PDB file of C-alpha atoms in Angstrom:
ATOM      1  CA  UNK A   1      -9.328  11.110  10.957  1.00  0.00           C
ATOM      2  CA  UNK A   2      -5.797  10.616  12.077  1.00  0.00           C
ATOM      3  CA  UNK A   3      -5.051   8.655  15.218  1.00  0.00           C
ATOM      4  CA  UNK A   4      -2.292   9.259  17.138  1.00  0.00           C
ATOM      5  CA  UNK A   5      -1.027   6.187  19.551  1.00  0.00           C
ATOM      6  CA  UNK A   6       1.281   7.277  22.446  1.00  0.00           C
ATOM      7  CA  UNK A   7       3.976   5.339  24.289  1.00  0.00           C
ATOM      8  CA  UNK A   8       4.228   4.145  27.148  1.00  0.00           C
ATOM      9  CA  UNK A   9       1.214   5.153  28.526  1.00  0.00           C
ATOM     10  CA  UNK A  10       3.139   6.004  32.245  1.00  0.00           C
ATOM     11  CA  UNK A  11       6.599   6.467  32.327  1.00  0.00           C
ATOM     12  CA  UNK A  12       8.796   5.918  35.570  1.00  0.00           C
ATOM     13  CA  UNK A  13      11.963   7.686  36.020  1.00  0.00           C
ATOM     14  CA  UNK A  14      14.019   9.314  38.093  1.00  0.00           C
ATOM     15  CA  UNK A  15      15.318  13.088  38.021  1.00  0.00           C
ATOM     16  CA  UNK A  16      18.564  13.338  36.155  1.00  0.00           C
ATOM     17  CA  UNK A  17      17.406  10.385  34.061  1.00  0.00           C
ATOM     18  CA  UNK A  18      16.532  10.618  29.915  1.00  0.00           C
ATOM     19  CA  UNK A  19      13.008  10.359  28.744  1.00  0.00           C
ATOM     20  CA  UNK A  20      12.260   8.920  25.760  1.00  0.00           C
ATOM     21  CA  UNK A  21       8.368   9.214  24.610  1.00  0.00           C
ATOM     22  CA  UNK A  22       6.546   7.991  21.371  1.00  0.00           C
ATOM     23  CA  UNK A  23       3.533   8.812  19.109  1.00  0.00           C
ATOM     24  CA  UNK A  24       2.834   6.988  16.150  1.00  0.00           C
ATOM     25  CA  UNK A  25       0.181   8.058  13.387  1.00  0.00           C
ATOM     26  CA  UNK A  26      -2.130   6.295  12.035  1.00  0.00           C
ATOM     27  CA  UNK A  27      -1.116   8.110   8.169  1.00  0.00           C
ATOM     28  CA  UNK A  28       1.672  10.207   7.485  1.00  0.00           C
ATOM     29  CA  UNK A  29       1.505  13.777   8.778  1.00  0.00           C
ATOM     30  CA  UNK A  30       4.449  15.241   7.654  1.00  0.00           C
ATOM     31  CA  UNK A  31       6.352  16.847   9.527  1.00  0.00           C
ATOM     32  CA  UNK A  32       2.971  18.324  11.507  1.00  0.00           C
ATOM     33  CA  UNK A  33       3.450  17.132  14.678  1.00  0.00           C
ATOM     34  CA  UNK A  34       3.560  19.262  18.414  1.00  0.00           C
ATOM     35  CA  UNK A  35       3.988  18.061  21.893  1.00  0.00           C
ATOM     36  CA  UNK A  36       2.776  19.605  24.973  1.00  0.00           C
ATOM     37  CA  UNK A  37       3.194  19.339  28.463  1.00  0.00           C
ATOM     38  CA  UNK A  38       0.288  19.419  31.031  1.00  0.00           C
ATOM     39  CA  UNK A  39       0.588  19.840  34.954  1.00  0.00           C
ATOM     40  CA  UNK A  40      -2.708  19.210  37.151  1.00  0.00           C
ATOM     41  CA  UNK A  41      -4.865  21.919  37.398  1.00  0.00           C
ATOM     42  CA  UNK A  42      -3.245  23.718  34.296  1.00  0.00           C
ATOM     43  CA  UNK A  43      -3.982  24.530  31.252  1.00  0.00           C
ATOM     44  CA  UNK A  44      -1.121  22.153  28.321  1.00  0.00           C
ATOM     45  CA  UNK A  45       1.404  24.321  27.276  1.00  0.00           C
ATOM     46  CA  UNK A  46       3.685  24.189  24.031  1.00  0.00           C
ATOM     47  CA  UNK A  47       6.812  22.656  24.052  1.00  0.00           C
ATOM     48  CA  UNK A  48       7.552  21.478  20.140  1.00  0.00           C
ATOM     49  CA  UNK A  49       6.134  22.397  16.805  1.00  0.00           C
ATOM     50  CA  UNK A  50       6.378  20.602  13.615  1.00  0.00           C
ATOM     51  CA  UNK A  51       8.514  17.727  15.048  1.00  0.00           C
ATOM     52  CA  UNK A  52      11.550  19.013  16.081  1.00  0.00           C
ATOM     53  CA  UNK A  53      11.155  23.478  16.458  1.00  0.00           C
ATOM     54  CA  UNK A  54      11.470  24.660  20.229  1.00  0.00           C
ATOM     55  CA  UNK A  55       8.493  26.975  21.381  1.00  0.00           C
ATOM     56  CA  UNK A  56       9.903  30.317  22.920  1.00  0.00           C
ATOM     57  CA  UNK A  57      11.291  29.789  26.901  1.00  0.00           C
ATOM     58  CA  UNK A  58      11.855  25.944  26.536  1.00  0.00           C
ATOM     59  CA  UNK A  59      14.651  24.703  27.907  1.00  0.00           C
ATOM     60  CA  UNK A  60      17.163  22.678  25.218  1.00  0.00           C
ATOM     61  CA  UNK A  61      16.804  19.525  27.501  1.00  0.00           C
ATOM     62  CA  UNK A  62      13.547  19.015  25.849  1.00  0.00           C
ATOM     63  CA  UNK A  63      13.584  18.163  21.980  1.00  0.00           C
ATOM     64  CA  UNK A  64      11.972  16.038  19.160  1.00  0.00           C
ATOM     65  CA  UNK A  65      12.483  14.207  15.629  1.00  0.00           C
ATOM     66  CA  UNK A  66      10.696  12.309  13.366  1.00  0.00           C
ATOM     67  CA  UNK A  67       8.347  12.808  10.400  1.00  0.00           C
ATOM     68  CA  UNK A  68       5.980  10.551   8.666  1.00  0.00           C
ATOM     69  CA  UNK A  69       4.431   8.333  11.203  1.00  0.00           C
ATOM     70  CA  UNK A  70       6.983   8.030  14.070  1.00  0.00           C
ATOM     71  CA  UNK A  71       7.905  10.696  16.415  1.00  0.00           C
ATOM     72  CA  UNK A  72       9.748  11.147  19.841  1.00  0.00           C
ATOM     73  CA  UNK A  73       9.368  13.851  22.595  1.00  0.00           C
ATOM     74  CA  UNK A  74      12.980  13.533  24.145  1.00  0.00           C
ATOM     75  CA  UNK A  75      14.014  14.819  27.960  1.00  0.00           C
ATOM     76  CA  UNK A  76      17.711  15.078  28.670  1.00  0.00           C
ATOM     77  CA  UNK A  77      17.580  15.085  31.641  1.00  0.00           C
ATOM     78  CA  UNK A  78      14.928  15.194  33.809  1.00  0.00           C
ATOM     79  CA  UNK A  79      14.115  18.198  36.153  1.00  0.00           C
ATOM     80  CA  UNK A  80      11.548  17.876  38.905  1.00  0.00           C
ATOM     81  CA  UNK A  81       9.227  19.893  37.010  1.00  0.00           C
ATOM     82  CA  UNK A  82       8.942  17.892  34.285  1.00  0.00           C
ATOM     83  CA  UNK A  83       6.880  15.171  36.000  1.00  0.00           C
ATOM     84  CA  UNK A  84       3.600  15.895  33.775  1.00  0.00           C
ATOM     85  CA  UNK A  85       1.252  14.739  31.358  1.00  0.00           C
ATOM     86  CA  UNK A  86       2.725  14.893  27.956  1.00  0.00           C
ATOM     87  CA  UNK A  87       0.213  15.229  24.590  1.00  0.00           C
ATOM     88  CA  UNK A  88       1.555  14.909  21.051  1.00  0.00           C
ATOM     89  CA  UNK A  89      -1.065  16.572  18.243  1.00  0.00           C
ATOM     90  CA  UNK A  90      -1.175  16.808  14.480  1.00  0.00           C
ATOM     91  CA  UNK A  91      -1.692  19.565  12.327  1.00  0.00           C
ATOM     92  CA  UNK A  92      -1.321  18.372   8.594  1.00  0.00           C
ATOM     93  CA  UNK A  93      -5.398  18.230   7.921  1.00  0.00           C
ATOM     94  CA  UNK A  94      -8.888  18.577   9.866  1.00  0.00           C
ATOM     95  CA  UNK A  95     -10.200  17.370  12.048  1.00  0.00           C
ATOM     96  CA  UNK A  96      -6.996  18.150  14.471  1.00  0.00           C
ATOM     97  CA  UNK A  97      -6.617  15.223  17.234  1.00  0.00           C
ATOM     98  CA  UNK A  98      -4.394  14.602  20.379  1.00  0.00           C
ATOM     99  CA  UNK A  99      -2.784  11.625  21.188  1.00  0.00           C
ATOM    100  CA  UNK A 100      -4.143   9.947  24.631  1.00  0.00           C
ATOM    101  CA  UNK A 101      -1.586  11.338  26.701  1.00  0.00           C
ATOM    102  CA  UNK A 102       1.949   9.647  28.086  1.00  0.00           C
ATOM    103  CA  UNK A 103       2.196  10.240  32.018  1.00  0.00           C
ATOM    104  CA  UNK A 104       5.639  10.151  33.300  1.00  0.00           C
ATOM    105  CA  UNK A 105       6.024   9.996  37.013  1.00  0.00           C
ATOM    106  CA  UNK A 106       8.473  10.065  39.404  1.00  0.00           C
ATOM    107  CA  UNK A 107      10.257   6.685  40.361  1.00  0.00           C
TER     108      UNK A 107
ATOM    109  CA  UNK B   1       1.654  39.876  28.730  1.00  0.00           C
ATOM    110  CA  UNK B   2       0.036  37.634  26.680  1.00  0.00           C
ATOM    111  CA  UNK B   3      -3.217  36.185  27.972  1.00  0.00           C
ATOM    112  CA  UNK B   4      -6.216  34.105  26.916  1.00  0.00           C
ATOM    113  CA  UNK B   5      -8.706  34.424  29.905  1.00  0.00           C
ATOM    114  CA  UNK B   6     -11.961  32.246  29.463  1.00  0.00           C
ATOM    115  CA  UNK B   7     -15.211  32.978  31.105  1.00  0.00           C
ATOM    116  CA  UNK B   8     -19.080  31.996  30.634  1.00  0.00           C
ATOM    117  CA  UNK B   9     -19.013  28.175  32.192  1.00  0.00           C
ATOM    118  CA  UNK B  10     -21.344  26.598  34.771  1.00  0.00           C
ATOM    119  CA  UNK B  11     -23.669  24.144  35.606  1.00  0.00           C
ATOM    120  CA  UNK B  12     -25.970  22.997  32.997  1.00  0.00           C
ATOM    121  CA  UNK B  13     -29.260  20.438  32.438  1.00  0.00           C
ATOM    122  CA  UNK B  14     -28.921  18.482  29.140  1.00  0.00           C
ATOM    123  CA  UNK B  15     -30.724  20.049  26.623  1.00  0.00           C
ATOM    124  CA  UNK B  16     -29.973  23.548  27.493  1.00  0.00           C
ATOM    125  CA  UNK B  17     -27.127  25.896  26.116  1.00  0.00           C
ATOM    126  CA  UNK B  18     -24.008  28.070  27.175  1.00  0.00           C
ATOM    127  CA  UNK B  19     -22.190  30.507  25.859  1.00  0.00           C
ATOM    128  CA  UNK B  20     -18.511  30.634  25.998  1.00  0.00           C
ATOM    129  CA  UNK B  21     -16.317  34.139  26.022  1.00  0.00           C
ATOM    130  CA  UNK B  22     -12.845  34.045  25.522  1.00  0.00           C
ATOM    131  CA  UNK B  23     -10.783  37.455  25.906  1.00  0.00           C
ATOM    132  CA  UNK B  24      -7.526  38.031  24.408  1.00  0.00           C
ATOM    133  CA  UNK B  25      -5.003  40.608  25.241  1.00  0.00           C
ATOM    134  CA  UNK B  26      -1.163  41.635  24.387  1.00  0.00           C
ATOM    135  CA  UNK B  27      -1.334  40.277  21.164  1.00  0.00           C
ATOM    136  CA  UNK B  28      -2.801  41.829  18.216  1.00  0.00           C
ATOM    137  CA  UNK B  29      -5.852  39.182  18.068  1.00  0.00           C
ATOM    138  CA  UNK B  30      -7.632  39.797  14.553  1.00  0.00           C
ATOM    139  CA  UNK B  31      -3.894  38.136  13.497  1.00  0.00           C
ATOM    140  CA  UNK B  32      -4.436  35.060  14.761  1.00  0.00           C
ATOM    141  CA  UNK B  33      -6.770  31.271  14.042  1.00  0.00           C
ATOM    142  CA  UNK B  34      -8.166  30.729  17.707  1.00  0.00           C
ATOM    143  CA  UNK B  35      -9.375  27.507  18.426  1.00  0.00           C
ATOM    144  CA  UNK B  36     -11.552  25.317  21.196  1.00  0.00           C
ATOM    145  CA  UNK B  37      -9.919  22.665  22.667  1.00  0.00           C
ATOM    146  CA  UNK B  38     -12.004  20.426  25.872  1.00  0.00           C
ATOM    147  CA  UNK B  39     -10.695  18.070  28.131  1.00  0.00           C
ATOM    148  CA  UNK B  40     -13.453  15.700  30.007  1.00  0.00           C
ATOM    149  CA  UNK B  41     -12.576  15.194  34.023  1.00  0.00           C
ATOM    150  CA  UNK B  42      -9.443  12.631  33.919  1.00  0.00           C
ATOM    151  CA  UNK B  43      -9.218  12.362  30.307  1.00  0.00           C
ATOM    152  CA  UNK B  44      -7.059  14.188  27.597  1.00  0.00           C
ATOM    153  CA  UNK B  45      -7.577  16.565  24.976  1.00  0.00           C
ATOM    154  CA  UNK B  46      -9.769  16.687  22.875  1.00  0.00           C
ATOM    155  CA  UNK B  47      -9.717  19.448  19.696  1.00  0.00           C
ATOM    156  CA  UNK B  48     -13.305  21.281  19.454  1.00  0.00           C
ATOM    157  CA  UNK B  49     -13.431  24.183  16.773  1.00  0.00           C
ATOM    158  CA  UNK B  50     -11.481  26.612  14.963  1.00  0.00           C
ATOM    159  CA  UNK B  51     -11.800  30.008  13.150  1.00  0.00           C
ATOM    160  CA  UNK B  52      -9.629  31.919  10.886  1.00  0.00           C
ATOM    161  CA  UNK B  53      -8.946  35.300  11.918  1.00  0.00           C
ATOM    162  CA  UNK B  54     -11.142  36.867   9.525  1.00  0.00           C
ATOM    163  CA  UNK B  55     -13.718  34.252  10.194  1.00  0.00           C
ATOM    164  CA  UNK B  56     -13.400  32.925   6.555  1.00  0.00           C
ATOM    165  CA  UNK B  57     -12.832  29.452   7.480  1.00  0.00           C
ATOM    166  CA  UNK B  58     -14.764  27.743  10.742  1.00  0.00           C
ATOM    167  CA  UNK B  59     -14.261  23.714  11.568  1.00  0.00           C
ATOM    168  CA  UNK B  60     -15.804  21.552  13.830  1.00  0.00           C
ATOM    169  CA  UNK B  61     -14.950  18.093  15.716  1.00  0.00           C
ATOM    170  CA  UNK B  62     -17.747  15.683  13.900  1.00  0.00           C
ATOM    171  CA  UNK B  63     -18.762  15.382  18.037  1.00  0.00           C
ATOM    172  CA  UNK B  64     -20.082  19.005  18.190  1.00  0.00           C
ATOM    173  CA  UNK B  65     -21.415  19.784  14.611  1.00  0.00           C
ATOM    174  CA  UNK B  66     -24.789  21.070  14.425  1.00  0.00           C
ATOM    175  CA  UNK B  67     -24.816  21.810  17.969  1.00  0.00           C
ATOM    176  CA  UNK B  68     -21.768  24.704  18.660  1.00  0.00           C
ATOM    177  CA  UNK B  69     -21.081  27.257  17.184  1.00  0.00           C
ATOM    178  CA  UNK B  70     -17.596  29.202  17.230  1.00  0.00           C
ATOM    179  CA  UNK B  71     -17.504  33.178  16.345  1.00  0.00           C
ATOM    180  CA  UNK B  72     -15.243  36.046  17.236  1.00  0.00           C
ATOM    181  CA  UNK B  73     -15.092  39.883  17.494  1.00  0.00           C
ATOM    182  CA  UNK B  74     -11.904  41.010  16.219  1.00  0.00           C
ATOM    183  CA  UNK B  75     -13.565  44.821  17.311  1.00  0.00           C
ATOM    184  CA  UNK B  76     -13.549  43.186  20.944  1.00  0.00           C
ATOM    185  CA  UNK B  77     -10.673  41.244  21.136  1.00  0.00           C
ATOM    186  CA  UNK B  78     -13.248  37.696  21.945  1.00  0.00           C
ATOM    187  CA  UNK B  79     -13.795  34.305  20.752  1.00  0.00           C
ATOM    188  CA  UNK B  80     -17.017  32.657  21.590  1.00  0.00           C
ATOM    189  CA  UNK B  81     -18.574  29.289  21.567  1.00  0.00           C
ATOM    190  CA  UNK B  82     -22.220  28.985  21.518  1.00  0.00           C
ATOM    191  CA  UNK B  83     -22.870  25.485  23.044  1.00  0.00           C
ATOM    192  CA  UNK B  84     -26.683  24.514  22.343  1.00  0.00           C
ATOM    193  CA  UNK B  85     -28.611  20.960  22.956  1.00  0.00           C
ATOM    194  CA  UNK B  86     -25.830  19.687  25.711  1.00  0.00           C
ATOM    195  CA  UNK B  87     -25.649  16.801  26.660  1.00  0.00           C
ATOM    196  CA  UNK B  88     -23.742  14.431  29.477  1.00  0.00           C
ATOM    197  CA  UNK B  89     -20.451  13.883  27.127  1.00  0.00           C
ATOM    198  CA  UNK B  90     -20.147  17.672  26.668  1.00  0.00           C
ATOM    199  CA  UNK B  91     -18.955  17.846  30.721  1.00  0.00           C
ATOM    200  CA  UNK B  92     -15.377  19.348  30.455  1.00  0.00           C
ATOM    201  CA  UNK B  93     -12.830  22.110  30.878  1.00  0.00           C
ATOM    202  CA  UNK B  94     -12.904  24.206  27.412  1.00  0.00           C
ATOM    203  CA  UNK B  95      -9.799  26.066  26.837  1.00  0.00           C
ATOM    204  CA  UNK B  96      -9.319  28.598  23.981  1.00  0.00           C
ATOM    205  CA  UNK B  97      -6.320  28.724  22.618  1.00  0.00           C
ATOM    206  CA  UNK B  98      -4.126  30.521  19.589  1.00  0.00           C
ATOM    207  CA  UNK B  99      -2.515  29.287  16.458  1.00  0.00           C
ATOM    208  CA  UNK B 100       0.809  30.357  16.468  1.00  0.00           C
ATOM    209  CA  UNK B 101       3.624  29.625  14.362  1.00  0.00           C
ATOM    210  CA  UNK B 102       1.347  29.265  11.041  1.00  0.00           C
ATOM    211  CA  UNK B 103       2.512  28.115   8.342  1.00  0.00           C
ATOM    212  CA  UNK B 104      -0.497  27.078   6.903  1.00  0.00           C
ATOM    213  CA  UNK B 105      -4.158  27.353   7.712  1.00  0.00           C
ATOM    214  CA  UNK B 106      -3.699  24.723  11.344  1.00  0.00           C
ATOM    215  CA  UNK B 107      -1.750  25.995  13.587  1.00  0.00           C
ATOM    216  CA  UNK B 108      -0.045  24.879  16.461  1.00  0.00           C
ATOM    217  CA  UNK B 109      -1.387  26.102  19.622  1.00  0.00           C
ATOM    218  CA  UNK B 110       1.140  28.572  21.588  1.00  0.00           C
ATOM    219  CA  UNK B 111      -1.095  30.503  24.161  1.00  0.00           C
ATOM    220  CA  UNK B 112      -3.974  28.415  26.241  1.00  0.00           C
ATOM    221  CA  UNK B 113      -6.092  30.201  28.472  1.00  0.00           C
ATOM    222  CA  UNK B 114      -6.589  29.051  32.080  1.00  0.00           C
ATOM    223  CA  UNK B 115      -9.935  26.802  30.918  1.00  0.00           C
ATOM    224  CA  UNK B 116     -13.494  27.122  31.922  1.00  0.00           C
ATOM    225  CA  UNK B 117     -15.443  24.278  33.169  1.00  0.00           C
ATOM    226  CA  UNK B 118     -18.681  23.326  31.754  1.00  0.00           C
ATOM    227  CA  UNK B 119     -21.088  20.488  33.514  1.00  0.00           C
ATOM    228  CA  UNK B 120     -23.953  18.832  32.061  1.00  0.00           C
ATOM    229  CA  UNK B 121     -26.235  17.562  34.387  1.00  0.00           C
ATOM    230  CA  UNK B 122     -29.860  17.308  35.569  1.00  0.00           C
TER     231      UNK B 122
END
């Protein structure tokens, strides 16, 4: 089983500022790596796809790079609404796992 | 509109079994690899089962082997997870969810539903 290892665990920053989040894997997955975003209450949505594609409707201040092991989830600048849980997850064999989850917060 | 809308959760003793219904809509669903994905109160996600869409290909999280059981109806548009011998660690919100943007047999997940929430407890 792959492990994923996200950090920092909580993030503080303020709106306008640039996010920079990590997950590491435990063995190389390729290029196989998403991110989502979760809000309380609501269900994670899709924000990247194999390291570095856009899902449909996200907005260009969110992006990500890597491959291999190392991998970023990068925010531009940060919107309001982007205070949120953030999950990175592997698809490159079974089972499929999550990272633990990177909260960033308002400071 | 494209929408995943779960259903079938509820308050359960250990031991005893659920069923899960998933409906899809405004996609064409016998396209897609739906999965199960949980998420225990406070905690993150966790990856529970997924099914090709012709049901050719099923795979389970080591945690729920032997015990669930994923399925769909292309016919009716509807996943389903049959949840039997529950226990505590099975408490959660299960989402379904869709593979989109294949290019392979794992997907990453584009469309969640809203979740349903399943508690084990005597």
């Amino acid at each position: 089983e792959i492990v994923l290892t996200q950090s920092p665990a909580t993030l503080s920053l303020s709106p306008g500022e640039r996010a920079t989040l990590s997950c590491r894997a435990s063995q190389s997955v390729s290029s196989y790596l998403a991110w989502y975003q979760q809000k309380p209450g609501q269900a994670p949505r899709l924000l990247i796809y194999d390291a570095s594609n856009r899902a449909t409707g996200i907005p260009t201040r969110f992006s990500g790079s890597g491959s291999g092991t190392d991998f970023t989830l990068t925010i531009s600048s940060l919107e309001p609404e982007d205070f949120a849980v953030y999950y990175c997850q592997h698809r490159s064999n079974w089972p499929i796992t999550f990272g633990q989850g990177t909260r960033l917060e308002i400071k | 509109e494209v929408q995943l809308v779960e259903s079938g959760g509820g308050l359960v003793k250990p031991g005893g079994s659920l069923r899960l219904s998933c409906a899809a809509s405004g996609f064409t669903f016998s396209n897609y690899i739906m999965s199960w994905v949980r998420q225990a109160p406070g905690k993150g996600l966790e990856w529970v089962s997924s099914t090709s869409s012709s049901s050719s290909y099923i795979y389970y999280a080591d945690s729920v082997k032997g015990r669930f059981t994923i399925s769909r109806d292309n016919a009716k548009n509807s996943l389903y997870l049959q949840m039997n011998s529950l226990r505590a660690e099975d408490t959660a919100v299960y989402y379904c969810a869709r593979g989109g943007y294949c290019t392979g047999t794992i997907c990453p997940m584009d469309v969640w539903g809203q979740g349903t929430t399943v508690t084990v407890s005597s």
